[in-house]
Tab-separated table of C-alpha atoms in Angstrom:
chain	number	residue	atom	x	y	z
A	323	MET	CA	36.149	-3.350	19.306
A	324	ARG	CA	34.259	-0.393	18.261
A	325	ASN	CA	30.709	-0.949	16.780
A	326	ARG	CA	30.110	1.861	14.011
A	327	PRO	CA	26.096	2.921	15.173
A	328	GLY	CA	24.472	1.044	11.948
A	329	ILE	CA	26.218	-2.076	13.149
A	330	ALA	CA	25.241	-1.818	16.652
A	331	ARG	CA	21.553	-0.893	15.632
A	332	ALA	CA	21.544	-4.429	14.060
A	333	ILE	CA	23.170	-6.156	17.172
A	334	ASP	CA	20.479	-4.743	19.425
A	335	SER	CA	17.664	-5.337	17.149
A	336	LEU	CA	18.428	-9.122	17.417
A	337	GLU	CA	16.388	-10.921	19.441
A	338	GLY	CA	16.040	-14.541	20.455
A	339	GLN	CA	14.947	-17.137	18.003
A	340	GLY	CA	16.029	-14.687	15.278
A	341	ALA	CA	19.586	-14.342	16.425
A	342	LYS	CA	20.065	-17.977	16.672
A	343	ILE	CA	18.903	-18.151	12.531
A	344	TYR	CA	21.195	-15.052	11.321
A	345	LEU	CA	23.934	-16.650	13.299
A	346	ALA	CA	23.828	-20.370	12.118
A	347	PHE	CA	23.509	-18.583	8.523
A	348	ALA	CA	26.420	-16.548	8.905
A	349	LEU	CA	28.845	-19.461	10.283
A	350	GLU	CA	27.478	-21.818	7.872
A	351	GLN	CA	28.866	-19.432	4.855
A	352	ILE	CA	32.273	-18.966	6.921
A	353	ARG	CA	32.487	-22.801	7.108
A	354	LYS	CA	31.969	-23.300	3.660
A	355	LEU	CA	34.381	-20.525	2.934
A	356	LYS	CA	37.013	-22.470	5.421
A	357	GLU	CA	36.521	-25.825	3.525
A	358	ARG	CA	36.172	-24.467	0.228
A	359	GLU	CA	33.192	-26.222	0.180
A	360	ALA	CA	31.594	-23.594	-2.385
A	361	PRO	CA	33.114	-20.926	-4.369
A	362	LEU	CA	34.865	-17.478	-2.682
A	363	GLU	CA	32.506	-15.384	-4.735
A	364	THR	CA	29.141	-17.268	-3.652
A	365	SER	CA	30.004	-17.365	0.056
A	366	VAL	CA	31.220	-13.774	0.421
A	367	SER	CA	27.685	-12.474	-1.292
A	368	GLU	CA	25.337	-14.445	0.844
A	369	LEU	CA	27.281	-13.264	3.671
A	370	ILE	CA	27.048	-9.097	2.102
A	371	GLU	CA	23.213	-9.603	1.637
A	372	LEU	CA	23.033	-10.975	5.481
A	373	TYR	CA	24.167	-7.710	6.304
A	374	ASP	CA	22.420	-5.542	4.177
A	375	GLU	CA	19.622	-7.392	5.110
A	376	LEU	CA	20.187	-6.542	9.343
A	377	ILE	CA	20.801	-3.095	8.668
A	378	GLU	CA	18.428	-2.210	6.663
A	379	SER	CA	15.961	-4.122	9.167
A	380	ALA	CA	17.918	-2.521	11.989
A	381	GLU	CA	17.130	1.205	10.339
A	382	LYS	CA	13.356	0.869	9.565
A	383	LYS	CA	12.989	-0.335	13.156
A	384	ALA	CA	15.259	2.770	14.409
A	385	ALA	CA	13.374	5.265	11.806
A	386	TRP	CA	9.868	4.148	13.518
A	387	ASP	CA	10.674	3.990	17.476
A	388	PRO	CA	9.219	7.443	18.488
A	389	VAL	CA	11.588	9.359	20.855
A	390	PRO	CA	10.006	10.406	24.639
A	391	THR	CA	9.099	13.747	23.125
A	392	CYS	CA	7.137	12.673	19.887
A	393	THR	CA	3.984	14.660	19.673
A	394	HIS	CA	2.255	13.373	16.810
A	395	VAL	CA	1.705	10.132	14.785
A	396	HIS	CA	0.428	10.270	11.581
A	397	PHE	CA	-0.809	6.666	10.289
A	398	VAL	CA	-1.167	6.866	5.747
A	399	VAL	CA	-1.895	4.719	3.560
A	400	GLY	CA	0.194	3.928	0.646
A	401	TYR	CA	4.329	4.166	-0.058
A	402	SER	CA	3.924	7.097	-2.563
A	403	PHE	CA	1.866	9.247	0.012
A	404	ALA	CA	3.789	8.003	3.034
A	405	GLY	CA	7.015	9.598	0.723
A	406	SER	CA	5.850	12.925	0.283
A	407	ILE	CA	4.442	13.232	3.809
A	408	LYS	CA	8.008	12.173	5.477
A	409	ALA	CA	10.027	14.239	2.908
A	410	ALA	CA	7.256	17.429	3.844
A	411	LEU	CA	7.890	16.706	7.615
A	412	LYS	CA	11.306	17.008	7.238
A	413	GLN	CA	11.308	20.017	5.386
A	414	LEU	CA	9.530	21.503	7.870
A	415	ASN	CA	12.063	20.432	10.504
A	416	TRP	CA	8.944	18.374	12.379
A	417	SER	CA	10.685	14.861	11.798
A	418	GLY	CA	12.197	14.665	15.443
A	419	THR	CA	8.614	14.762	16.447
A	420	HIS	CA	6.340	13.626	14.234
A	421	LYS	CA	6.443	10.113	13.151
A	422	VAL	CA	4.533	7.998	10.305
A	423	ILE	CA	2.912	4.446	10.259
A	424	THR	CA	2.522	3.386	6.493
A	425	LEU	CA	-0.655	1.103	5.413
A	426	SER	CA	0.763	-0.033	2.493
A	427	GLY	CA	-2.012	-2.153	0.820
A	428	ASN	CA	-4.356	-1.183	-1.901
A	429	TYR	CA	-7.928	-0.860	0.062
A	430	ALA	CA	-9.916	-0.367	-2.689
A	431	ILE	CA	-9.402	-4.149	-3.737
A	432	GLY	CA	-9.126	-7.962	-2.532
A	433	PRO	CA	-10.830	-8.758	0.170
A	434	VAL	CA	-11.058	-7.131	3.441
A	435	HIS	CA	-13.523	-9.626	5.643
A	436	ALA	CA	-12.233	-9.993	8.669
A	437	LEU	CA	-8.802	-8.620	8.865
A	438	ASP	CA	-8.952	-8.677	12.277
A	439	SER	CA	-8.556	-12.339	11.964
A	440	TYR	CA	-5.899	-14.401	10.749
A	441	GLU	CA	-8.406	-16.536	8.371
A	442	GLY	CA	-9.263	-12.751	7.091
A	443	ARG	CA	-5.770	-11.705	6.372
A	444	LYS	CA	-4.778	-15.121	4.665
A	445	ALA	CA	-8.086	-15.106	2.458
A	446	ARG	CA	-6.806	-11.525	1.350
A	447	ARG	CA	-3.194	-12.562	0.585
A	448	ASP	CA	-4.395	-15.593	-1.348
A	449	TRP	CA	-6.579	-13.103	-3.461
A	450	PHE	CA	-3.552	-10.945	-4.187
A	451	GLN	CA	-1.548	-14.286	-5.128
A	452	ASP	CA	-4.314	-15.765	-7.017
A	453	HIS	CA	-5.148	-12.507	-9.126
A	454	ILE	CA	-2.514	-10.086	-8.954
A	455	THR	CA	0.494	-10.744	-11.102
A	456	GLU	CA	3.204	-8.126	-9.569
A	457	SER	CA	1.569	-9.244	-6.291
A	458	PHE	CA	3.613	-8.544	-2.826
A	459	GLU	CA	6.275	-10.872	-2.027
A	460	VAL	CA	5.069	-13.457	0.443
A	461	CYS	CA	7.895	-13.571	3.205
A	462	ASP	CA	8.598	-16.683	4.927
A	463	ASP	CA	6.289	-15.615	8.084
A	464	PRO	CA	3.087	-14.295	6.622
A	465	GLU	CA	2.135	-12.514	9.669
A	466	GLU	CA	5.400	-10.997	9.972
A	467	ASP	CA	4.253	-7.370	8.364
A	468	TYR	CA	0.727	-7.366	10.533
A	469	ASP	CA	2.794	-8.258	13.807
A	470	GLN	CA	5.180	-4.954	13.155
A	471	LEU	CA	2.353	-2.908	11.828
A	472	LEU	CA	0.444	-4.269	15.822
A	473	GLU	CA	4.265	-3.350	17.376
A	474	ARG	CA	4.206	0.231	15.919
A	475	VAL	CA	0.772	1.006	17.320
A	476	ASN	CA	1.317	-0.126	20.435
A	477	LYS	CA	4.536	1.846	20.592
A	478	ILE	CA	3.067	5.266	19.987
A	479	PRO	CA	3.557	7.604	23.334
A	480	GLU	CA	0.310	8.263	25.176
A	481	GLN	CA	0.406	11.699	24.438
A	482	ALA	CA	0.947	12.011	21.127
A	483	LYS	CA	-1.876	12.973	18.960
A	484	VAL	CA	-2.755	10.989	16.210
A	485	ILE	CA	-3.607	12.159	13.046
A	486	VAL	CA	-5.230	9.752	10.373
A	487	TRP	CA	-5.286	11.247	6.580
A	488	THR	CA	-7.838	9.955	3.880
A	489	SER	CA	-9.298	10.828	0.867
A	490	ARG	CA	-12.112	10.892	-1.822
A	491	ASN	CA	-11.294	7.089	-2.519
A	492	ALA	CA	-12.228	3.765	-2.018
A	493	CYS	CA	-8.576	2.673	-0.809
A	494	GLU	CA	-7.823	5.732	1.190
A	495	GLN	CA	-11.157	5.818	3.022
A	496	THR	CA	-10.924	2.113	3.911
A	497	GLY	CA	-7.568	2.007	4.983
A	498	MET	CA	-8.380	5.034	7.458
A	499	LEU	CA	-11.428	2.825	8.719
A	500	HIS	CA	-8.746	0.060	9.052
A	501	ALA	CA	-6.332	2.250	10.898
A	502	PHE	CA	-8.868	3.817	13.355
A	503	ARG	CA	-10.052	-0.067	14.039
A	504	LEU	CA	-6.243	-0.886	15.048
A	505	LEU	CA	-6.178	2.295	17.418
A	506	SER	CA	-9.492	1.116	18.816
A	507	GLY	CA	-9.299	1.638	22.666
A	508	ARG	CA	-6.204	3.826	22.865
A	509	SER	CA	-6.290	7.228	24.605
A	510	ASN	CA	-4.667	8.919	22.520
A	511	PHE	CA	-6.830	12.015	20.910
A	512	LEU	CA	-7.158	11.132	17.372
A	513	ALA	CA	-8.086	13.569	14.420
A	514	LEU	CA	-8.778	12.726	11.118
A	515	TYR	CA	-7.544	14.770	8.018
A	516	ASP	CA	-8.241	14.900	3.842
A	517	ALA	CA	-5.095	16.036	2.567
A	518	CYS	CA	-6.621	16.027	-0.658
A	519	THR	CA	-9.319	18.756	0.003
A	520	ILE	CA	-7.270	20.648	1.988
A	521	CYS	CA	-4.395	21.083	-0.382
A	522	GLU	CA	-7.503	21.773	-3.066
A	523	GLU	CA	-8.609	24.543	-0.904
A	524	LEU	CA	-5.650	26.020	-0.473
A	525	ASP	CA	-4.643	26.073	-4.518
A	526	ASN	CA	-7.576	26.317	-6.125
A	527	ARG	CA	-8.917	29.605	-8.314
A	528	PRO	CA	-11.663	30.945	-9.889
A	529	ASN	CA	-9.388	30.941	-12.717
A	530	ALA	CA	-7.508	27.571	-11.970
A	531	THR	CA	-8.741	24.280	-10.084
A	532	ILE	CA	-6.861	21.269	-9.813
A	533	SER	CA	-8.241	17.959	-8.128
A	534	TYR	CA	-6.423	15.136	-6.948
A	535	ARG	CA	-7.695	11.119	-7.178
A	536	HIS	CA	-5.344	10.279	-3.997
A	537	SER	CA	-3.118	11.495	-1.471
A	538	GLY	CA	-0.232	10.072	-3.303
A	539	GLU	CA	-0.292	12.664	-5.915
A	540	ILE	CA	0.255	15.820	-4.098
A	541	PRO	CA	4.079	16.928	-3.679
A	542	SER	CA	5.472	17.563	-0.636
A	543	ASP	CA	6.070	21.015	-0.841
A	544	LYS	CA	1.856	21.204	-1.102
A	545	LEU	CA	1.495	18.738	1.800
A	546	GLN	CA	3.594	21.847	3.832
A	547	ALA	CA	0.582	23.931	3.646
A	548	ALA	CA	-1.743	21.403	4.664
A	549	LEU	CA	0.057	19.991	8.085
A	550	VAL	CA	0.753	23.726	8.875
A	551	ARG	CA	-3.078	24.099	8.660
A	552	MET	CA	-3.627	21.017	11.362
A	553	LYS	CA	-5.587	22.585	13.696
A	554	GLU	CA	-4.250	21.405	17.275
A	555	ASN	CA	-7.586	21.623	18.873
A	556	SER	CA	-9.674	19.573	15.917
A	557	TYR	CA	-10.061	15.904	17.921
A	558	LEU	CA	-12.746	13.522	17.169
A	559	SER	CA	-15.429	12.903	19.515
A	560	ASP	CA	-16.900	9.631	20.968
A	561	SER	CA	-19.473	9.732	18.658
A	562	ASP	CA	-17.250	10.114	15.785
A	563	LYS	CA	-15.331	7.389	16.553
A	564	THR	CA	-18.408	4.989	17.282
A	565	ARG	CA	-19.404	6.139	13.686
A	566	LEU	CA	-16.197	4.983	12.291
A	567	GLU	CA	-16.239	1.565	13.614
A	568	ARG	CA	-19.782	1.078	12.372
A	569	GLU	CA	-18.366	2.100	9.276
A	570	TRP	CA	-15.578	-0.412	9.535
A	571	GLN	CA	-17.639	-3.145	10.686
A	572	THR	CA	-20.318	-3.090	7.706
A	573	ILE	CA	-16.929	-2.745	5.479
A	574	SER	CA	-15.257	-5.779	7.045
A	575	LYS	CA	-18.282	-7.786	6.786
A	576	GLN	CA	-18.570	-7.598	2.822
A	577	SER	CA	-16.773	-10.642	0.999
A	578	GLY	CA	-16.237	-8.440	-2.717
A	579	ALA	CA	-12.842	-7.740	-3.857
A	580	LEU	CA	-13.762	-4.220	-5.480
A	581	ARG	CA	-15.164	-0.956	-4.136
A	582	ILE	CA	-15.517	2.033	-5.314
A	583	TRP	CA	-16.185	6.070	-3.713
A	584	ARG	CA	-20.154	6.763	-4.495
A	585	ASP	CA	-21.954	8.864	-3.317
A	586	ALA	CA	-19.388	9.887	-0.784
A	587	ALA	CA	-18.700	6.376	0.322
A	588	VAL	CA	-17.361	3.096	0.186
A	589	ALA	CA	-19.363	0.690	-2.553
A	590	GLU	CA	-18.816	-2.397	-2.899
A	591	VAL	CA	-19.585	-3.824	-6.619
A	592	PRO	CA	-19.003	-6.473	-8.326
A	593	ASP	CA	-16.077	-7.859	-9.488
A	594	ASP	CA	-16.464	-7.239	-13.166
A	595	TYR	CA	-17.547	-3.636	-12.721
A	596	TYR	CA	-14.813	-2.118	-15.268
A	597	ASP	CA	-14.727	-4.584	-17.970
A	598	MET	CA	-17.566	-3.259	-20.663
A	599	TYR	CA	-14.998	0.129	-19.516
A	600	LEU	CA	-11.624	-1.510	-20.453
A	601	LEU	CA	-13.056	-2.949	-23.874
A	602	ASP	CA	-15.006	0.424	-24.680
A	603	LYS	CA	-10.833	1.970	-24.003
A	604	LEU	CA	-10.110	-0.696	-26.066
A	605	ASP	CA	-12.120	0.240	-28.918
A	606	LYS	CA	-11.488	3.627	-28.956
A	607	LEU	CA	-7.773	2.639	-29.560
A	608	ARG	CA	-8.533	-0.093	-32.126
A	609	PRO	CA	-11.876	-0.202	-33.645
A	610	ALA	CA	-13.087	-3.716	-33.963
A	611	SER	CA	-12.011	-3.585	-37.792
A	612	ASP	CA	-8.617	-2.639	-37.455
A	613	PRO	CA	-6.673	-5.918	-36.936
A	614	ARG	CA	-3.970	-4.475	-35.042
A	615	TYR	CA	-3.336	-5.902	-31.230
A	616	VAL	CA	-2.934	-3.185	-28.585
A	617	LYS	CA	-0.221	-3.099	-25.667
A	618	ALA	CA	-2.160	-4.195	-22.383
A	619	ALA	CA	0.227	-1.424	-20.540
A	620	ARG	CA	-1.079	1.128	-23.021
A	621	LEU	CA	-4.753	0.213	-22.455
A	622	ILE	CA	-4.708	-0.091	-18.691
A	623	GLY	CA	-2.497	3.681	-18.742
A	624	GLU	CA	-5.638	4.480	-20.936
A	625	ALA	CA	-8.292	2.959	-18.395
A	626	MET	CA	-6.293	4.692	-15.079
A	627	GLY	CA	-5.933	7.777	-17.062
A	628	CYS	CA	-9.879	8.171	-17.817
A	629	CYS	CA	-11.121	6.737	-14.316
A	630	GLU	CA	-12.424	9.129	-11.883
A	631	GLN	CA	-11.893	6.412	-9.292
A	632	TYR	CA	-8.460	5.400	-7.762
A	633	ILE	CA	-8.202	1.607	-8.326
A	634	GLY	CA	-4.598	1.215	-9.553
A	635	ASP	CA	-3.114	-0.891	-12.600
A	636	ALA	CA	-2.689	-4.052	-10.895
A	637	TYR	CA	-6.953	-4.702	-11.032
A	638	PHE	CA	-7.424	-3.455	-14.796
A	639	GLU	CA	-4.410	-5.711	-15.434
A	640	PHE	CA	-6.451	-8.897	-13.706
A	641	ARG	CA	-9.346	-7.744	-15.691
A	642	LEU	CA	-7.991	-7.669	-18.189
A	643	ARG	CA	-6.739	-11.199	-18.168
A	644	GLN	CA	-9.879	-12.349	-17.449
A	645	LEU	CA	-11.502	-11.152	-20.409
A	646	ILE	CA	-8.813	-13.288	-22.438
A	647	TYR	CA	-10.080	-16.300	-20.196
A	648	GLU	CA	-13.290	-15.628	-21.052
A	649	GLY	CA	-13.150	-15.196	-25.022
A	650	ILE	CA	-13.656	-11.977	-25.301
A	651	LEU	CA	-9.811	-10.738	-25.953
A	652	GLU	CA	-7.079	-12.437	-28.318
A	653	ILE	CA	-3.622	-11.973	-26.712
A	654	LYS	CA	-0.126	-11.965	-28.232
A	655	GLY	CA	2.837	-12.516	-25.794
A	656	VAL	CA	2.663	-13.733	-22.202
A	657	PRO	CA	0.630	-12.261	-19.484
A	658	SER	CA	3.252	-12.450	-17.084
A	659	SER	CA	3.300	-8.984	-16.859
A	660	MET	CA	0.925	-6.029	-18.629
A	661	ARG	CA	4.152	-5.152	-20.538
A	662	ARG	CA	4.826	-8.804	-22.270
A	663	TYR	CA	1.711	-8.816	-24.263
A	664	SER	CA	-0.857	-6.740	-26.604
A	665	VAL	CA	-4.627	-7.517	-26.749
A	666	ARG	CA	-7.367	-7.035	-29.232
A	667	ARG	CA	-11.078	-7.859	-29.797
A	668	LYS	CA	-11.749	-11.616	-30.681
A	669	LYS	CA	-12.928	-12.418	-33.992
A	670	LEU	CA	-15.579	-14.161	-34.804
A	671	SER	CA	-15.020	-17.197	-36.796
A	672	SER	CA	-16.523	-17.279	-40.236
A	673	ASN	CA	-17.905	-20.927	-39.764
């Protein structure tokens, strides 16, 4: 039997205990079909889901594995920026020699203390589970994503130049420092680029300016120009690497859950830093004399649109719920997601 390429990759990607688990699951579904223990549709659906999961996992792995001729590896923060830079690389016909490693978390929020340790990563996951309603899905093995990240770092070819992208916000700056921590000890040439600054310099004119808050806002056609502008001899010096390592050590010792970009540096601020800002936006949308409720999604959208920092809607929604719990706001609806409830200032009792 001749396997299709996708199936062959899926088979090759299975190893040891993982292969046994998938095989056992498939055999169990086939047994149910044979003995008519479960409806036909149920077992077939389970087998199709298993197939899709294996094919998707193998494709992701194949998309990363660098070829011997790989010349560049790009570290980016966030799926939005990753998608744009991958599109830009494809448009430049560089996809074969340029690979991308994505740091998916929002480094502006949540604890980043001791992320080199299992305890530190668990504390961060626990915080997201406890405070962010639309948090990431926790897999059976909570360390799986981190192990995959380390595996990708270890597979970076020795001859490849590693480029870490950042911008003027706490999320990408902290992610950038984490990337250099992961790269510590490698012999690759390392470079650091600010995508927003490069694109602004290329596009801004005396009569027309544009400012990006984070790299995910940059369209792929603009990123092509930034990629072409990379200087092949712009490597970080040993003193630069030492400075970045010190900056990471400073941030990774902090225990707070919110960071902003202030005075050209990442600054830790109290969890309630934006509470008064949210209340001010609410009062502008609905004065205290107006009894109507405001949709949480509308309020958070207003807060994000006016905020100079890149924080993300999840943190604003978390603080909105805290204001409800503290009795400052009243709620109508179910706070399972920001689109399902509305808020207003709590009215003081006349008694």
